[in-house]
Amino acid sequence: MLKQTLLIVFMFGLVTSVQGQTAKRTMAVTVDDLPYVNIGGGVYLTNARAATAKILNTLKKHKAPAVGFVNEDKLEDSRERIALLREWVDRGMMLGNHTYSHPDFNRLTIEQFQEEIVKGDVVTRQLMRARQPYQLYFRHPLTHTGDTKEKKAAIEKFLETRGYKITPHTIENSDFIFNVAYVGAVQNKDEALAKRVRDEYLAYTFAATEFAEKVSPQIFGRDIPQLLLIHANDITADCLDEILKKFEERGYTFVALDAVMADPAYQTKDTYVNKYGPTWLFRWKKSKGMDVDFDADPEVPKWVMDLYNSR
Ligand SMILES: [Zn+2]
């Protein structure tokens, strides 16, 4: 009798865990170009404070522990700007190194890029001092990880020696492109256009998400934790609540970057050398020598792209 009961309990557990599978997706959120990307003119600090408050309140509301990647040249030694970063730390978020001035590694020598890394988190480390020990994270600007094998390997070694982990991403929603059309519309007080851009941006975000959800099992034979890359800009500040809500509806809970990085899929070595900055799903696929169809990768609508290119 006891055996039977145990068997039933065991089987019930199996069934519920299988049924619960789609409801158990996880994701880490990373926000680049901190403290803020000001493209619309106007007072940096005013815009930055508004966007920072929206982003942090939204992350808190959805219990999303994010990592913000900083470009310290934007701080300009300003106490007010440093205070924006302190808010991230005070709200329990992590800060990472995104180089000092956001250069394109394709255009730099190994030595120049190393300098950018060394200068990249001086203030950040002071702000994070109370959180020690913590994992140091680095993200390459434009996710350009090295356009030659030598450059890529040299910087990987340099980062590893200094205790950094390279931060991949599996979903990016080109928010920096949509942001140009969005900020323009807001400045012209064209609410209809602003809404149209927001709608396209949300549609694109979820097309990119569905794509990552489809491709991950083709590479790893299972769902993997996803890693979202967004930027500290206006369109993200204004849409993040809706984006995170929609992720929750898809079964996601938000977890720390450390948890995502601990997944075996993320131990896959990225050996793919290129001058572009593709998602790590593409890099892992290439690194494993697999033939996975990336043709369904969503495209930014042409009119949004045109506005971005004509800035
Ligand atoms: Zn960036």
mmCIF file of C-alpha atoms and ligand atoms in Angstrom:
data_model
loop_
_atom_site.group_PDB
_atom_site.id
_atom_site.type_symbol
_atom_site.label_atom_id
_atom_site.label_comp_id
_atom_site.label_asym_id
_atom_site.label_seq_id
_atom_site.Cartn_x
_atom_site.Cartn_y
_atom_site.Cartn_z
ATOM 1 C CA MET A 1 0.000 0.000 0.000
ATOM 2 C CA LEU A 2 2.790 2.379 0.984
ATOM 3 C CA LYS A 3 4.647 1.446 -2.174
ATOM 4 C CA GLN A 4 1.563 2.158 -4.276
ATOM 5 C CA THR A 5 1.016 5.506 -2.586
ATOM 6 C CA LEU A 6 4.647 6.440 -3.156
ATOM 7 C CA LEU A 7 4.349 5.418 -6.800
ATOM 8 C CA ILE A 8 1.244 7.556 -7.229
ATOM 9 C CA VAL A 9 2.910 10.507 -5.522
ATOM 10 C CA PHE A 10 5.970 10.020 -7.723
ATOM 11 C CA MET A 11 3.895 9.819 -10.908
ATOM 12 C CA PHE A 12 1.802 12.790 -9.902
ATOM 13 C CA GLY A 13 5.024 14.725 -9.446
ATOM 14 C CA LEU A 14 6.202 13.696 -12.898
ATOM 15 C CA VAL A 15 2.946 14.742 -14.554
ATOM 16 C CA THR A 16 2.829 18.103 -12.844
ATOM 17 C CA SER A 17 6.449 18.804 -13.682
ATOM 18 C CA VAL A 18 5.874 17.945 -17.361
ATOM 19 C CA GLN A 19 2.719 20.063 -17.473
ATOM 20 C CA GLY A 20 4.498 22.852 -15.670
ATOM 21 C CA GLN A 21 7.391 22.909 -18.125
ATOM 22 C CA THR A 22 6.173 25.781 -20.329
ATOM 23 C CA ALA A 23 5.394 27.779 -17.203
ATOM 24 C CA LYS A 24 8.964 27.464 -15.996
ATOM 25 C CA ARG A 25 10.873 29.662 -18.383
ATOM 26 C CA THR A 26 13.545 31.911 -16.929
ATOM 27 C CA MET A 27 15.269 35.014 -18.187
ATOM 28 C CA ALA A 28 17.881 37.478 -17.025
ATOM 29 C CA VAL A 29 17.605 41.137 -17.993
ATOM 30 C CA THR A 30 20.653 43.214 -18.944
ATOM 31 C CA VAL A 31 20.506 46.936 -19.670
ATOM 32 C CA ASP A 32 23.335 48.523 -21.681
ATOM 33 C CA ASP A 33 24.785 52.025 -22.077
ATOM 34 C CA LEU A 34 24.172 53.234 -18.529
ATOM 35 C CA PRO A 35 23.499 55.650 -17.110
ATOM 36 C CA TYR A 36 21.370 56.763 -20.077
ATOM 37 C CA VAL A 37 21.365 57.292 -23.851
ATOM 38 C CA ASN A 38 20.288 60.864 -24.629
ATOM 39 C CA ILE A 39 19.502 61.214 -28.337
ATOM 40 C CA GLY A 40 16.751 63.814 -28.212
ATOM 41 C CA GLY A 41 18.728 66.793 -27.000
ATOM 42 C CA GLY A 42 17.372 68.487 -23.906
ATOM 43 C CA VAL A 43 18.954 68.351 -20.479
ATOM 44 C CA TYR A 44 20.741 65.032 -19.996
ATOM 45 C CA LEU A 45 20.116 64.835 -16.294
ATOM 46 C CA THR A 46 16.387 65.583 -16.495
ATOM 47 C CA ASN A 47 15.827 62.935 -19.166
ATOM 48 C CA ALA A 48 18.186 60.463 -17.482
ATOM 49 C CA ARG A 49 16.507 60.782 -14.093
ATOM 50 C CA ALA A 50 13.066 60.168 -15.579
ATOM 51 C CA ALA A 51 14.200 57.128 -17.571
ATOM 52 C CA THR A 52 16.219 55.676 -14.677
ATOM 53 C CA ALA A 53 13.245 55.952 -12.302
ATOM 54 C CA LYS A 54 10.906 54.273 -14.805
ATOM 55 C CA ILE A 55 13.319 51.437 -15.568
ATOM 56 C CA LEU A 56 14.171 50.742 -11.921
ATOM 57 C CA ASN A 57 10.547 50.935 -10.735
ATOM 58 C CA THR A 58 9.505 48.536 -13.503
ATOM 59 C CA LEU A 59 12.298 46.055 -12.745
ATOM 60 C CA LYS A 60 11.340 46.137 -9.080
ATOM 61 C CA LYS A 61 7.636 45.696 -9.829
ATOM 62 C CA HIS A 62 8.364 42.551 -11.857
ATOM 63 C CA LYS A 63 11.006 41.256 -9.415
ATOM 64 C CA ALA A 64 13.596 41.330 -12.185
ATOM 65 C CA PRO A 65 17.194 41.429 -10.888
ATOM 66 C CA ALA A 66 19.019 43.189 -13.728
ATOM 67 C CA VAL A 67 22.630 43.955 -14.565
ATOM 68 C CA GLY A 68 23.318 47.417 -15.958
ATOM 69 C CA PHE A 69 26.381 47.837 -18.183
ATOM 70 C CA VAL A 70 28.054 51.206 -17.763
ATOM 71 C CA ASN A 71 30.015 53.526 -20.052
ATOM 72 C CA GLU A 72 31.849 55.680 -17.530
ATOM 73 C CA ASP A 73 32.756 58.411 -20.039
ATOM 74 C CA LYS A 74 29.087 59.425 -19.809
ATOM 75 C CA LEU A 75 29.572 60.214 -16.103
ATOM 76 C CA GLU A 76 31.742 63.257 -16.886
ATOM 77 C CA ASP A 77 32.806 63.402 -13.222
ATOM 78 C CA SER A 78 29.310 64.614 -12.354
ATOM 79 C CA ARG A 79 28.060 63.709 -8.886
ATOM 80 C CA GLU A 80 24.493 63.785 -10.162
ATOM 81 C CA ARG A 81 25.257 61.326 -12.926
ATOM 82 C CA ILE A 82 27.110 59.009 -10.557
ATOM 83 C CA ALA A 83 24.040 59.217 -8.300
ATOM 84 C CA LEU A 84 22.007 57.666 -11.147
ATOM 85 C CA LEU A 85 24.245 54.598 -10.993
ATOM 86 C CA ARG A 86 24.084 54.522 -7.209
ATOM 87 C CA GLU A 87 20.317 54.196 -7.539
ATOM 88 C CA TRP A 88 20.807 50.983 -9.493
ATOM 89 C CA VAL A 89 23.002 49.552 -6.754
ATOM 90 C CA ASP A 90 20.707 50.782 -3.967
ATOM 91 C CA ARG A 91 17.767 49.065 -5.670
ATOM 92 C CA GLY A 92 19.654 45.758 -5.621
ATOM 93 C CA MET A 93 20.800 45.731 -9.242
ATOM 94 C CA MET A 94 24.303 44.813 -10.411
ATOM 95 C CA LEU A 95 26.598 46.985 -12.485
ATOM 96 C CA GLY A 96 28.982 45.699 -15.139
ATOM 97 C CA ASN A 97 31.697 47.016 -17.456
ATOM 98 C CA HIS A 98 30.725 48.053 -21.011
ATOM 99 C CA THR A 99 34.102 49.782 -21.669
ATOM 100 C CA TYR A 100 34.853 53.408 -20.920
ATOM 101 C CA SER A 101 33.659 55.088 -24.128
ATOM 102 C CA HIS A 102 31.798 52.413 -26.114
ATOM 103 C CA PRO A 103 34.297 52.003 -28.982
ATOM 104 C CA ASP A 104 33.939 49.475 -31.783
ATOM 105 C CA PHE A 105 36.537 46.755 -31.136
ATOM 106 C CA ASN A 106 36.725 46.208 -34.928
ATOM 107 C CA ARG A 107 38.447 49.608 -35.188
ATOM 108 C CA LEU A 108 40.775 49.225 -32.181
ATOM 109 C CA THR A 109 43.968 47.326 -31.514
ATOM 110 C CA ILE A 110 44.088 44.786 -28.707
ATOM 111 C CA GLU A 111 46.055 47.253 -26.551
ATOM 112 C CA GLN A 112 43.599 50.096 -27.130
ATOM 113 C CA PHE A 113 40.677 47.859 -26.250
ATOM 114 C CA GLN A 114 42.429 46.645 -23.092
ATOM 115 C CA GLU A 115 42.795 50.279 -22.001
ATOM 116 C CA GLU A 116 39.064 50.798 -22.527
ATOM 117 C CA ILE A 117 38.352 47.808 -20.284
ATOM 118 C CA VAL A 118 40.736 48.953 -17.530
ATOM 119 C CA LYS A 119 39.208 52.451 -17.523
ATOM 120 C CA GLY A 120 35.703 51.022 -17.885
ATOM 121 C CA ASP A 121 34.635 50.305 -14.300
ATOM 122 C CA VAL A 122 36.601 52.511 -11.909
ATOM 123 C CA VAL A 123 33.529 54.272 -10.470
ATOM 124 C CA THR A 124 31.407 51.144 -10.880
ATOM 125 C CA ARG A 125 33.683 49.119 -8.598
ATOM 126 C CA GLN A 126 33.509 51.803 -5.903
ATOM 127 C CA LEU A 127 29.724 51.802 -6.068
ATOM 128 C CA MET A 128 29.640 48.002 -5.896
ATOM 129 C CA ARG A 129 32.158 47.742 -3.038
ATOM 130 C CA ALA A 130 29.576 46.797 -0.420
ATOM 131 C CA ARG A 131 28.414 43.935 -2.633
ATOM 132 C CA GLN A 132 31.756 42.109 -2.679
ATOM 133 C CA PRO A 133 32.372 39.368 -3.492
ATOM 134 C CA TYR A 134 30.439 39.447 -6.745
ATOM 135 C CA GLN A 135 31.034 38.209 -10.276
ATOM 136 C CA LEU A 136 32.498 40.865 -12.590
ATOM 137 C CA TYR A 137 30.711 41.009 -15.937
ATOM 138 C CA PHE A 138 31.851 42.545 -19.195
ATOM 139 C CA ARG A 139 29.869 43.234 -22.332
ATOM 140 C CA HIS A 140 31.555 44.249 -25.593
ATOM 141 C CA PRO A 141 30.105 47.413 -27.203
ATOM 142 C CA LEU A 142 27.981 46.454 -30.234
ATOM 143 C CA THR A 143 28.697 42.902 -28.989
ATOM 144 C CA HIS A 144 31.715 42.981 -31.297
ATOM 145 C CA THR A 145 33.875 40.329 -29.680
ATOM 146 C CA GLY A 146 36.843 40.552 -32.060
ATOM 147 C CA ASP A 147 37.033 40.527 -35.853
ATOM 148 C CA THR A 148 40.101 38.262 -35.952
ATOM 149 C CA LYS A 149 40.875 35.071 -34.085
ATOM 150 C CA GLU A 150 43.896 36.743 -32.455
ATOM 151 C CA LYS A 151 41.975 39.785 -31.201
ATOM 152 C CA LYS A 152 39.104 37.681 -29.881
ATOM 153 C CA ALA A 153 41.403 35.239 -28.062
ATOM 154 C CA ALA A 154 43.614 38.002 -26.632
ATOM 155 C CA ILE A 155 40.688 39.907 -25.109
ATOM 156 C CA GLU A 156 39.046 36.718 -23.820
ATOM 157 C CA LYS A 157 42.299 35.891 -22.021
ATOM 158 C CA PHE A 158 42.679 39.459 -20.731
ATOM 159 C CA LEU A 159 39.135 39.496 -19.342
ATOM 160 C CA GLU A 160 39.496 36.081 -17.755
ATOM 161 C CA THR A 161 42.763 37.032 -16.057
ATOM 162 C CA ARG A 162 41.073 40.094 -14.578
ATOM 163 C CA GLY A 163 38.143 38.067 -13.261
ATOM 164 C CA TYR A 164 35.473 39.026 -15.798
ATOM 165 C CA LYS A 165 32.927 36.818 -17.471
ATOM 166 C CA ILE A 166 31.833 37.815 -20.974
ATOM 167 C CA THR A 167 28.087 38.463 -21.027
ATOM 168 C CA PRO A 168 26.232 36.876 -23.943
ATOM 169 C CA HIS A 169 22.684 37.622 -25.066
ATOM 170 C CA THR A 170 20.040 35.446 -26.707
ATOM 171 C CA ILE A 171 17.339 38.073 -27.285
ATOM 172 C CA GLU A 172 17.920 41.656 -28.382
ATOM 173 C CA ASN A 173 15.099 43.856 -29.570
ATOM 174 C CA SER A 174 16.973 46.605 -31.459
ATOM 175 C CA ASP A 175 15.523 49.162 -29.065
ATOM 176 C CA PHE A 176 18.293 51.619 -30.005
ATOM 177 C CA ILE A 177 16.882 51.658 -33.564
ATOM 178 C CA PHE A 178 13.217 52.032 -32.532
ATOM 179 C CA ASN A 179 14.281 54.693 -30.012
ATOM 180 C CA VAL A 180 15.271 57.111 -32.799
ATOM 181 C CA ALA A 181 11.796 57.024 -34.379
ATOM 182 C CA TYR A 182 10.159 57.116 -30.947
ATOM 183 C CA VAL A 183 12.046 60.092 -29.524
ATOM 184 C CA GLY A 184 11.460 62.003 -32.782
ATOM 185 C CA ALA A 185 7.721 61.362 -32.564
ATOM 186 C CA VAL A 186 7.554 62.362 -28.891
ATOM 187 C CA GLN A 187 9.480 65.568 -29.570
ATOM 188 C CA ASN A 188 7.076 66.457 -32.396
ATOM 189 C CA LYS A 189 4.174 65.655 -30.079
ATOM 190 C CA ASP A 190 2.984 63.139 -32.672
ATOM 191 C CA GLU A 191 1.268 60.689 -30.304
ATOM 192 C CA ALA A 192 -0.160 58.589 -33.161
ATOM 193 C CA LEU A 193 3.328 57.986 -34.566
ATOM 194 C CA ALA A 194 4.797 57.376 -31.109
ATOM 195 C CA LYS A 195 2.142 54.711 -30.520
ATOM 196 C CA ARG A 196 2.804 53.142 -33.901
ATOM 197 C CA VAL A 197 6.534 52.915 -33.081
ATOM 198 C CA ARG A 198 5.800 51.447 -29.636
ATOM 199 C CA ASP A 199 3.474 48.836 -31.180
ATOM 200 C CA GLU A 200 6.087 47.859 -33.777
ATOM 201 C CA TYR A 201 8.735 47.721 -31.059
ATOM 202 C CA LEU A 202 6.640 45.391 -28.907
ATOM 203 C CA ALA A 203 5.802 43.185 -31.896
ATOM 204 C CA TYR A 204 9.475 42.983 -32.814
ATOM 205 C CA THR A 205 10.478 42.170 -29.224
ATOM 206 C CA PHE A 206 8.124 39.205 -29.126
ATOM 207 C CA ALA A 207 9.032 38.019 -32.619
ATOM 208 C CA ALA A 208 12.672 37.983 -31.449
ATOM 209 C CA THR A 209 11.626 36.133 -28.283
ATOM 210 C CA GLU A 210 9.631 33.501 -30.170
ATOM 211 C CA PHE A 211 12.580 33.044 -32.480
ATOM 212 C CA ALA A 212 14.967 32.462 -29.554
ATOM 213 C CA GLU A 213 12.483 30.037 -27.980
ATOM 214 C CA LYS A 214 12.291 28.112 -31.253
ATOM 215 C CA VAL A 215 16.019 28.009 -31.984
ATOM 216 C CA SER A 216 17.284 27.176 -28.459
ATOM 217 C CA PRO A 217 15.866 23.603 -28.464
ATOM 218 C CA GLN A 218 17.276 23.063 -31.960
ATOM 219 C CA ILE A 219 20.750 23.745 -30.567
ATOM 220 C CA PHE A 220 20.493 22.308 -27.055
ATOM 221 C CA GLY A 221 17.567 19.885 -27.262
ATOM 222 C CA ARG A 222 15.698 21.814 -24.557
ATOM 223 C CA ASP A 223 14.531 25.230 -23.474
ATOM 224 C CA ILE A 224 17.376 27.287 -22.060
ATOM 225 C CA PRO A 225 17.254 30.343 -19.806
ATOM 226 C CA GLN A 226 17.085 33.398 -22.061
ATOM 227 C CA LEU A 227 19.241 36.508 -21.759
ATOM 228 C CA LEU A 228 17.672 39.793 -22.802
ATOM 229 C CA LEU A 229 19.749 42.772 -23.962
ATOM 230 C CA ILE A 230 18.066 46.199 -23.854
ATOM 231 C CA HIS A 231 19.339 49.760 -23.446
ATOM 232 C CA ALA A 232 18.813 52.593 -20.962
ATOM 233 C CA ASN A 233 16.814 54.760 -23.363
ATOM 234 C CA ASP A 234 13.356 56.319 -23.625
ATOM 235 C CA ILE A 235 11.476 53.678 -25.603
ATOM 236 C CA THR A 236 12.645 50.994 -23.202
ATOM 237 C CA ALA A 237 11.807 53.140 -20.174
ATOM 238 C CA ASP A 238 8.281 53.680 -21.534
ATOM 239 C CA CYS A 239 7.619 50.092 -22.707
ATOM 240 C CA LEU A 240 9.468 47.927 -20.176
ATOM 241 C CA ASP A 241 6.433 47.390 -17.949
ATOM 242 C CA GLU A 242 4.424 46.019 -20.865
ATOM 243 C CA ILE A 243 7.358 43.943 -22.127
ATOM 244 C CA LEU A 244 7.995 42.295 -18.759
ATOM 245 C CA LYS A 245 4.260 41.704 -18.284
ATOM 246 C CA LYS A 246 4.109 39.939 -21.642
ATOM 247 C CA PHE A 247 7.159 37.852 -20.729
ATOM 248 C CA GLU A 248 5.380 36.797 -17.533
ATOM 249 C CA GLU A 249 2.355 35.786 -19.596
ATOM 250 C CA ARG A 250 4.684 33.547 -21.625
ATOM 251 C CA GLY A 251 5.696 31.797 -18.416
ATOM 252 C CA TYR A 252 8.906 33.660 -17.630
ATOM 253 C CA THR A 253 10.225 34.495 -14.223
ATOM 254 C CA PHE A 254 13.199 36.815 -13.990
ATOM 255 C CA VAL A 255 16.407 35.515 -12.466
ATOM 256 C CA ALA A 256 19.892 36.848 -11.781
ATOM 257 C CA LEU A 257 22.501 36.813 -14.525
ATOM 258 C CA ASP A 258 24.591 34.496 -12.302
ATOM 259 C CA ALA A 259 21.798 31.889 -12.465
ATOM 260 C CA VAL A 260 21.543 32.048 -16.255
ATOM 261 C CA MET A 261 25.314 31.878 -16.643
ATOM 262 C CA ALA A 262 25.371 28.705 -14.498
ATOM 263 C CA ASP A 263 23.254 26.841 -17.059
ATOM 264 C CA PRO A 264 25.306 24.275 -19.042
ATOM 265 C CA ALA A 265 24.230 25.845 -22.363
ATOM 266 C CA TYR A 266 26.098 28.979 -21.361
ATOM 267 C CA GLN A 267 29.315 26.985 -20.884
ATOM 268 C CA THR A 268 29.379 26.412 -24.650
ATOM 269 C CA LYS A 269 32.567 27.946 -26.008
ATOM 270 C CA ASP A 270 31.955 30.706 -28.560
ATOM 271 C CA THR A 271 34.584 30.068 -31.232
ATOM 272 C CA TYR A 272 32.800 31.980 -33.985
ATOM 273 C CA VAL A 273 34.892 34.906 -35.286
ATOM 274 C CA ASN A 274 33.097 37.667 -37.177
ATOM 275 C CA LYS A 275 32.930 41.446 -37.402
ATOM 276 C CA TYR A 276 29.224 41.617 -36.562
ATOM 277 C CA GLY A 277 27.568 41.182 -33.178
ATOM 278 C CA PRO A 278 25.102 38.309 -33.572
ATOM 279 C CA THR A 279 23.189 36.656 -30.731
ATOM 280 C CA TRP A 280 24.974 33.898 -28.866
ATOM 281 C CA LEU A 281 22.436 31.402 -30.193
ATOM 282 C CA PHE A 282 23.923 32.002 -33.630
ATOM 283 C CA ARG A 283 27.489 31.861 -32.290
ATOM 284 C CA TRP A 284 26.854 28.626 -30.355
ATOM 285 C CA LYS A 285 25.206 27.098 -33.399
ATOM 286 C CA LYS A 286 28.242 27.998 -35.538
ATOM 287 C CA SER A 287 30.656 26.879 -32.807
ATOM 288 C CA LYS A 288 28.951 23.488 -32.689
ATOM 289 C CA GLY A 289 29.088 23.226 -36.496
ATOM 290 C CA MET A 290 25.312 22.904 -36.627
ATOM 291 C CA ASP A 291 22.974 23.707 -39.448
ATOM 292 C CA VAL A 292 20.211 25.695 -37.764
ATOM 293 C CA ASP A 293 17.908 27.865 -39.868
ATOM 294 C CA PHE A 294 18.274 31.521 -38.913
ATOM 295 C CA ASP A 295 16.259 32.829 -41.884
ATOM 296 C CA ALA A 296 13.181 33.459 -39.719
ATOM 297 C CA ASP A 297 15.138 35.942 -37.603
ATOM 298 C CA PRO A 298 12.760 38.956 -37.456
ATOM 299 C CA GLU A 299 13.579 42.195 -39.295
ATOM 300 C CA VAL A 300 13.106 45.768 -38.058
ATOM 301 C CA PRO A 301 10.397 47.420 -40.255
ATOM 302 C CA LYS A 302 11.960 49.363 -43.132
ATOM 303 C CA TRP A 303 10.441 52.739 -42.221
ATOM 304 C CA VAL A 304 11.863 52.476 -38.682
ATOM 305 C CA MET A 305 15.255 51.462 -40.084
ATOM 306 C CA ASP A 306 15.170 54.399 -42.558
ATOM 307 C CA LEU A 307 14.530 56.887 -39.745
ATOM 308 C CA TYR A 308 17.464 55.396 -37.820
ATOM 309 C CA ASN A 309 19.787 55.595 -40.828
ATOM 310 C CA SER A 310 18.790 59.156 -41.687
ATOM 311 C CA ARG A 311 19.562 60.555 -38.214
HETATM 312 ZN ZN ZN B 1 26.211 49.428 -25.851
#
